[in-house]
mmCIF file of C-alpha atoms in Angstrom:
data_model
loop_
_atom_site.group_PDB
_atom_site.id
_atom_site.type_symbol
_atom_site.label_atom_id
_atom_site.label_comp_id
_atom_site.label_asym_id
_atom_site.label_seq_id
_atom_site.Cartn_x
_atom_site.Cartn_y
_atom_site.Cartn_z
ATOM 1 C CA MET A 1 -43.446 32.971 80.881
ATOM 2 C CA ILE A 2 -42.499 29.861 82.887
ATOM 3 C CA ASP A 3 -44.653 29.474 86.021
ATOM 4 C CA GLN A 4 -42.166 27.275 87.871
ATOM 5 C CA ILE A 5 -38.746 25.802 87.162
ATOM 6 C CA THR A 6 -36.834 23.045 88.928
ATOM 7 C CA ALA A 7 -33.316 23.505 90.216
ATOM 8 C CA VAL A 8 -30.581 21.719 92.168
ATOM 9 C CA ILE A 9 -27.637 23.069 94.129
ATOM 10 C CA VAL A 10 -24.234 21.344 94.174
ATOM 11 C CA ASP A 11 -21.712 22.579 96.731
ATOM 12 C CA ASP A 12 -19.540 20.662 99.183
ATOM 13 C CA GLU A 13 -20.222 23.196 101.973
ATOM 14 C CA ILE A 14 -23.629 22.837 103.664
ATOM 15 C CA THR A 15 -23.556 26.457 104.883
ATOM 16 C CA ASN A 16 -23.224 27.645 101.283
ATOM 17 C CA ILE A 17 -26.155 25.467 100.224
ATOM 18 C CA LYS A 18 -28.428 26.718 103.003
ATOM 19 C CA GLY A 19 -27.493 30.347 102.355
ATOM 20 C CA LEU A 20 -28.224 30.062 98.644
ATOM 21 C CA GLN A 21 -31.489 28.211 99.288
ATOM 22 C CA LYS A 22 -32.649 31.000 101.566
ATOM 23 C CA LYS A 23 -31.863 33.689 98.993
ATOM 24 C CA ILE A 24 -33.543 31.797 96.155
ATOM 25 C CA LYS A 25 -36.701 31.230 98.222
ATOM 26 C CA LYS A 26 -36.853 34.943 99.018
ATOM 27 C CA LEU A 27 -35.999 36.351 95.585
ATOM 28 C CA PHE A 28 -37.381 33.665 93.250
ATOM 29 C CA PRO A 29 -40.334 31.793 94.779
ATOM 30 C CA SER A 30 -41.061 30.271 91.362
ATOM 31 C CA ILE A 31 -37.826 28.251 91.535
ATOM 32 C CA GLN A 32 -38.357 24.860 93.172
ATOM 33 C CA ILE A 33 -35.170 23.385 94.657
ATOM 34 C CA ILE A 34 -35.640 19.657 94.080
ATOM 35 C CA GLY A 35 -32.260 18.584 95.408
ATOM 36 C CA THR A 36 -29.085 19.750 97.150
ATOM 37 C CA TYR A 37 -25.854 17.767 97.009
ATOM 38 C CA GLN A 38 -22.566 18.022 98.844
ATOM 39 C CA LYS A 39 -21.111 14.976 97.109
ATOM 40 C CA PRO A 40 -20.629 15.574 93.360
ATOM 41 C CA GLU A 41 -20.861 11.830 92.692
ATOM 42 C CA LEU A 42 -24.429 11.825 94.013
ATOM 43 C CA ALA A 43 -25.204 15.010 92.105
ATOM 44 C CA ILE A 44 -24.244 13.395 88.795
ATOM 45 C CA SER A 45 -26.706 10.534 89.288
ATOM 46 C CA ALA A 46 -29.444 12.818 90.581
ATOM 47 C CA ILE A 47 -29.135 15.310 87.727
ATOM 48 C CA LYS A 48 -29.399 12.497 85.183
ATOM 49 C CA GLU A 49 -32.498 11.154 86.909
ATOM 50 C CA GLN A 50 -34.267 14.359 87.913
ATOM 51 C CA GLN A 51 -33.493 16.424 84.778
ATOM 52 C CA PRO A 52 -33.578 19.858 86.496
ATOM 53 C CA GLN A 53 -33.894 22.970 84.386
ATOM 54 C CA LEU A 54 -31.318 24.924 86.382
ATOM 55 C CA VAL A 55 -28.184 23.880 88.287
ATOM 56 C CA PHE A 56 -26.246 26.056 90.730
ATOM 57 C CA LEU A 57 -22.782 24.533 90.584
ATOM 58 C CA ASP A 58 -19.697 25.102 92.730
ATOM 59 C CA ILE A 59 -16.407 24.793 90.831
ATOM 60 C CA GLN A 60 -13.862 23.761 93.442
ATOM 61 C CA MET A 61 -14.975 20.611 95.236
ATOM 62 C CA PRO A 62 -13.054 17.595 96.569
ATOM 63 C CA ARG A 63 -12.657 14.497 94.374
ATOM 64 C CA ILE A 64 -14.709 15.869 91.461
ATOM 65 C CA ASN A 65 -14.746 19.563 90.579
ATOM 66 C CA GLY A 66 -17.503 21.373 88.725
ATOM 67 C CA PHE A 67 -15.914 20.941 85.305
ATOM 68 C CA GLU A 68 -15.444 17.199 85.808
ATOM 69 C CA LEU A 69 -19.044 16.894 86.931
ATOM 70 C CA LEU A 70 -20.190 18.450 83.660
ATOM 71 C CA GLU A 71 -17.965 16.141 81.647
ATOM 72 C CA ALA A 72 -19.498 13.130 83.427
ATOM 73 C CA LEU A 73 -22.978 14.020 82.162
ATOM 74 C CA GLU A 74 -23.831 12.493 78.807
ATOM 75 C CA LEU A 75 -26.057 15.385 77.800
ATOM 76 C CA ILE A 76 -26.552 18.789 79.357
ATOM 77 C CA LYS A 77 -30.179 19.851 79.071
ATOM 78 C CA PHE A 78 -30.142 22.433 81.828
ATOM 79 C CA GLN A 79 -28.950 25.984 82.297
ATOM 80 C CA MET A 80 -26.201 26.371 84.855
ATOM 81 C CA ILE A 81 -24.883 29.108 87.095
ATOM 82 C CA PHE A 82 -21.424 28.740 88.593
ATOM 83 C CA VAL A 83 -21.205 29.652 92.273
ATOM 84 C CA THR A 84 -17.540 30.269 92.950
ATOM 85 C CA ALA A 85 -14.944 32.105 94.973
ATOM 86 C CA PHE A 86 -12.855 32.601 91.825
ATOM 87 C CA SER A 87 -12.217 36.102 90.517
ATOM 88 C CA GLU A 88 -14.002 37.606 87.528
ATOM 89 C CA TYR A 89 -10.774 37.546 85.518
ATOM 90 C CA ALA A 90 -10.332 33.817 85.997
ATOM 91 C CA ILE A 91 -13.645 32.918 84.389
ATOM 92 C CA LYS A 92 -13.931 35.461 81.569
ATOM 93 C CA ALA A 93 -13.684 32.551 79.163
ATOM 94 C CA PHE A 94 -16.988 31.157 80.376
ATOM 95 C CA LYS A 95 -18.679 34.544 80.067
ATOM 96 C CA GLN A 96 -17.771 34.544 76.380
ATOM 97 C CA ASN A 97 -20.022 31.539 75.946
ATOM 98 C CA ALA A 98 -23.004 33.191 77.639
ATOM 99 C CA MET A 99 -22.378 31.251 80.845
ATOM 100 C CA ASP A 100 -22.901 33.107 84.104
ATOM 101 C CA TYR A 101 -21.565 32.957 87.617
ATOM 102 C CA ILE A 102 -21.965 34.486 91.043
ATOM 103 C CA LEU A 103 -19.112 35.083 93.441
ATOM 104 C CA LYS A 104 -19.022 34.031 97.067
ATOM 105 C CA PRO A 105 -20.145 35.640 99.308
ATOM 106 C CA ILE A 106 -23.298 35.909 97.220
ATOM 107 C CA ASP A 107 -24.670 39.368 96.551
ATOM 108 C CA ASP A 108 -28.435 39.617 95.973
ATOM 109 C CA SER A 109 -28.070 41.792 92.879
ATOM 110 C CA ASP A 110 -25.585 39.377 91.306
ATOM 111 C CA LEU A 111 -27.886 36.456 92.035
ATOM 112 C CA LYS A 112 -30.841 38.270 90.488
ATOM 113 C CA SER A 113 -28.874 39.097 87.347
ATOM 114 C CA ALA A 114 -27.594 35.554 86.885
ATOM 115 C CA VAL A 115 -30.972 33.907 87.505
ATOM 116 C CA HIS A 116 -32.814 36.278 85.149
ATOM 117 C CA LYS A 117 -30.354 35.364 82.391
ATOM 118 C CA ALA A 118 -30.859 31.690 83.131
ATOM 119 C CA LEU A 119 -34.637 32.034 82.964
ATOM 120 C CA GLU A 120 -34.379 33.781 79.625
ATOM 121 C CA ALA A 121 -32.129 30.996 78.336
ATOM 122 C CA ILE A 122 -34.557 28.331 79.517
ATOM 123 C CA GLU A 123 -37.469 30.085 77.871
ATOM 124 C CA SER A 124 -35.642 30.370 74.579
ATOM 125 C CA GLN A 125 -34.616 26.698 74.836
ATOM 126 C CA ASN A 126 -30.975 27.378 74.046
ATOM 127 C CA SER A 127 -29.440 25.786 77.136
ATOM 128 C CA VAL A 128 -28.097 22.722 75.337
ATOM 129 C CA GLU A 129 -26.288 24.773 72.712
ATOM 130 C CA GLN A 130 -24.731 27.132 75.251
ATOM 131 C CA ASN A 131 -23.521 24.424 77.590
ATOM 132 C CA THR A 132 -22.107 22.355 74.763
ATOM 133 C CA LYS A 133 -19.969 25.380 73.913
ATOM 134 C CA LEU A 134 -18.724 25.429 77.501
ATOM 135 C CA LEU A 135 -17.561 21.820 77.361
ATOM 136 C CA GLN A 136 -15.876 22.494 74.031
ATOM 137 C CA LEU A 137 -14.131 25.481 75.571
ATOM 138 C CA ILE A 138 -12.802 23.404 78.467
ATOM 139 C CA SER A 139 -11.512 20.815 76.031
ATOM 140 C CA THR A 140 -9.863 23.258 73.616
ATOM 141 C CA MET A 141 -8.100 25.067 76.445
ATOM 142 C CA VAL A 142 -6.279 21.832 77.171
ATOM 143 C CA THR A 143 -5.688 20.631 73.618
ATOM 144 C CA ASP A 144 -5.853 23.189 70.806
ATOM 145 C CA ASN A 145 -4.307 25.968 72.875
ATOM 146 C CA ASN A 146 -1.896 23.533 74.538
ATOM 147 C CA LYS A 147 -2.581 25.025 77.946
ATOM 148 C CA LEU A 148 -2.941 23.630 81.434
ATOM 149 C CA ILE A 149 -5.963 24.674 83.472
ATOM 150 C CA VAL A 150 -4.521 25.115 86.960
ATOM 151 C CA PRO A 151 -6.980 25.739 89.837
ATOM 152 C CA THR A 152 -5.213 27.690 92.582
ATOM 153 C CA ALA A 153 -6.295 29.412 95.777
ATOM 154 C CA LYS A 154 -6.589 32.690 93.847
ATOM 155 C CA GLY A 155 -8.539 31.403 90.839
ATOM 156 C CA LEU A 156 -7.799 29.646 87.564
ATOM 157 C CA SER A 157 -4.504 29.954 85.706
ATOM 158 C CA PHE A 158 -4.237 29.065 82.016
ATOM 159 C CA ILE A 159 -0.571 28.160 81.490
ATOM 160 C CA PRO A 160 1.049 27.391 78.110
ATOM 161 C CA GLN A 161 2.673 23.988 78.459
ATOM 162 C CA ASP A 162 5.933 25.183 76.924
ATOM 163 C CA GLU A 163 6.388 27.467 79.960
ATOM 164 C CA VAL A 164 6.293 24.509 82.372
ATOM 165 C CA LEU A 165 9.583 23.024 83.575
ATOM 166 C CA HIS A 166 8.481 20.505 86.134
ATOM 167 C CA ILE A 167 5.288 19.255 87.813
ATOM 168 C CA GLU A 168 5.712 17.960 91.341
ATOM 169 C CA GLY A 169 3.311 16.059 93.570
ATOM 170 C CA TYR A 170 3.380 17.533 97.068
ATOM 171 C CA GLU A 171 1.349 16.263 100.050
ATOM 172 C CA GLY A 172 -1.776 15.657 97.970
ATOM 173 C CA TYR A 173 -1.351 18.921 96.065
ATOM 174 C CA THR A 174 0.681 19.734 92.970
ATOM 175 C CA LYS A 175 3.415 22.306 92.421
ATOM 176 C CA ILE A 176 3.786 23.672 88.887
ATOM 177 C CA HIS A 177 7.332 24.982 88.373
ATOM 178 C CA LEU A 178 7.518 27.544 85.557
ATOM 179 C CA GLU A 179 10.461 28.775 83.512
ATOM 180 C CA ASP A 180 10.151 32.295 84.945
ATOM 181 C CA SER A 181 11.059 30.781 88.367
ATOM 182 C CA THR A 182 7.518 31.104 89.727
ATOM 183 C CA THR A 183 5.592 28.195 91.253
ATOM 184 C CA LEU A 184 1.837 27.549 91.342
ATOM 185 C CA LEU A 185 0.268 25.361 94.010
ATOM 186 C CA SER A 186 -2.849 23.531 92.833
ATOM 187 C CA SER A 187 -5.450 21.382 94.571
ATOM 188 C CA TYR A 188 -5.375 19.018 91.571
ATOM 189 C CA ASN A 189 -3.333 15.884 92.259
ATOM 190 C CA LEU A 190 -0.423 14.845 90.054
ATOM 191 C CA GLY A 191 -2.472 12.217 88.251
ATOM 192 C CA LYS A 192 -4.848 14.875 86.949
ATOM 193 C CA PHE A 193 -2.002 16.821 85.368
ATOM 194 C CA ALA A 194 -0.495 13.635 83.960
ATOM 195 C CA LYS A 195 -3.654 13.298 81.854
ATOM 196 C CA MET A 196 -3.529 16.948 80.732
ATOM 197 C CA VAL A 197 0.048 17.288 79.538
ATOM 198 C CA SER A 198 1.261 16.542 76.023
ATOM 199 C CA SER A 199 3.713 13.836 74.953
ATOM 200 C CA ASP A 200 6.508 16.355 75.538
ATOM 201 C CA PHE A 201 6.245 15.524 79.241
ATOM 202 C CA PHE A 202 7.663 12.454 80.969
ATOM 203 C CA LYS A 203 6.753 10.993 84.360
ATOM 204 C CA CYS A 204 10.179 10.220 85.775
ATOM 205 C CA HIS A 205 9.100 9.423 89.323
ATOM 206 C CA LYS A 206 5.850 8.763 91.208
ATOM 207 C CA SER A 207 5.951 12.399 92.377
ATOM 208 C CA HIS A 208 7.534 14.135 89.381
ATOM 209 C CA ILE A 209 6.761 14.945 85.745
ATOM 210 C CA VAL A 210 9.299 16.873 83.667
ATOM 211 C CA SER A 211 9.185 18.642 80.325
ATOM 212 C CA LEU A 212 11.532 16.733 78.029
ATOM 213 C CA ASN A 213 12.271 19.999 76.233
ATOM 214 C CA LYS A 214 13.672 21.442 79.477
ATOM 215 C CA VAL A 215 15.965 18.513 80.407
ATOM 216 C CA ARG A 216 19.662 19.345 79.995
ATOM 217 C CA HIS A 217 21.438 16.412 81.689
ATOM 218 C CA PHE A 218 20.860 12.854 82.779
ATOM 219 C CA GLU A 219 22.905 11.844 85.816
ATOM 220 C CA ASN A 220 23.633 8.149 86.306
ATOM 221 C CA GLU A 221 23.044 8.361 90.051
ATOM 222 C CA GLY A 222 19.374 9.050 89.377
ATOM 223 C CA TYR A 223 18.648 12.679 88.542
ATOM 224 C CA LEU A 224 17.530 14.771 85.596
ATOM 225 C CA VAL A 225 18.934 18.300 85.494
ATOM 226 C CA LEU A 226 16.639 20.923 84.006
ATOM 227 C CA GLU A 227 17.606 24.110 82.215
ATOM 228 C CA ASN A 228 17.237 26.094 85.450
ATOM 229 C CA LYS A 229 19.753 23.661 87.064
ATOM 230 C CA GLU A 230 17.064 22.044 89.199
ATOM 231 C CA ARG A 231 17.792 18.356 89.870
ATOM 232 C CA VAL A 232 14.701 16.136 89.676
ATOM 233 C CA PRO A 233 14.879 12.494 90.795
ATOM 234 C CA ILE A 234 14.274 9.772 88.251
ATOM 235 C CA SER A 235 13.335 6.387 89.673
ATOM 236 C CA ARG A 236 15.104 3.195 88.691
ATOM 237 C CA ALA A 237 11.852 1.916 87.172
ATOM 238 C CA HIS A 238 11.694 4.910 84.814
ATOM 239 C CA LYS A 239 15.375 5.156 83.786
ATOM 240 C CA LYS A 240 15.122 2.596 81.013
ATOM 241 C CA ALA A 241 12.026 4.174 79.485
ATOM 242 C CA PHE A 242 13.673 7.586 79.600
ATOM 243 C CA LEU A 243 16.871 6.458 77.878
ATOM 244 C CA GLU A 244 14.894 4.576 75.235
ATOM 245 C CA LEU A 245 13.355 7.893 74.161
ATOM 246 C CA PHE A 246 16.743 8.838 72.737
ATOM 247 C CA ASN A 247 17.597 5.578 70.961
#
C-alpha cells in the first residue's frame, strides 16, 4: 500500500481548484498536492519536471484543452482523472480505456470512487499503458474513424466528416454546419478544425472551410453553392487554387 502519492490539479478556474483541494485534503490525506495550475502551458512544464503520480485535469480550458495538454507531454507516467462539466455520454469512450472522470459540481462519492481506482492503477504500475491507450483513442477518433471531435457547451460530439457541409469561423468560435440542417457551436477556433479535417475539405476563405463533396456550383462573383443551396464566399486569393483542383 502506498503511504503517500503526489498529485497536481490543472483547471483554469481558481474556485474549482480550491474546492477540489479542500475535498482531497479531507477525504485523502495521503495525497500531497504538489502543484495547482490555471495556465495549461505552465502545467505542461511542471508535470514534466515534477513527475506527479496523479493529475486531476480539466478538459475545457482556454488556449490549450486537456487533450492537447496530454499530447504535449512526451511520456505519460501518471494516472489521470478528468474533472469536467461534460456529460457521462460524451466521455464513454474514455471509460472504455479504464480512464475515469468526475463531473462538476464534484460529488464526494464520485471523487472517492475515481481516486480509489487511480490508487489501484498506480499500485499495479499500469498507468503508462492505460494513458497511452487514451492518446491512441483520441488520435483514431480523428483519423481511422474519420470523425471530428467537437467540444460544445453540452459536451463532446463525434461527427463523421462526410456529414459536414461547411465549417465557419464566428467571433472566435466555430460553427459546424451539418447536412441534416443542424449547426454545432464549438469553442475550438477555425484553425483547430483545419488541422482535423481530411483532404476532402477546402479552406475557401479566412473564415470558411467547405466539404468539396458538398459543393454544387462555383459562381464567378465569388461564391461556392453547397448542396443545401447555402452560398459560401470564396476569396480572390483562393479562387485559383480551387479551380486548379478540377484541372
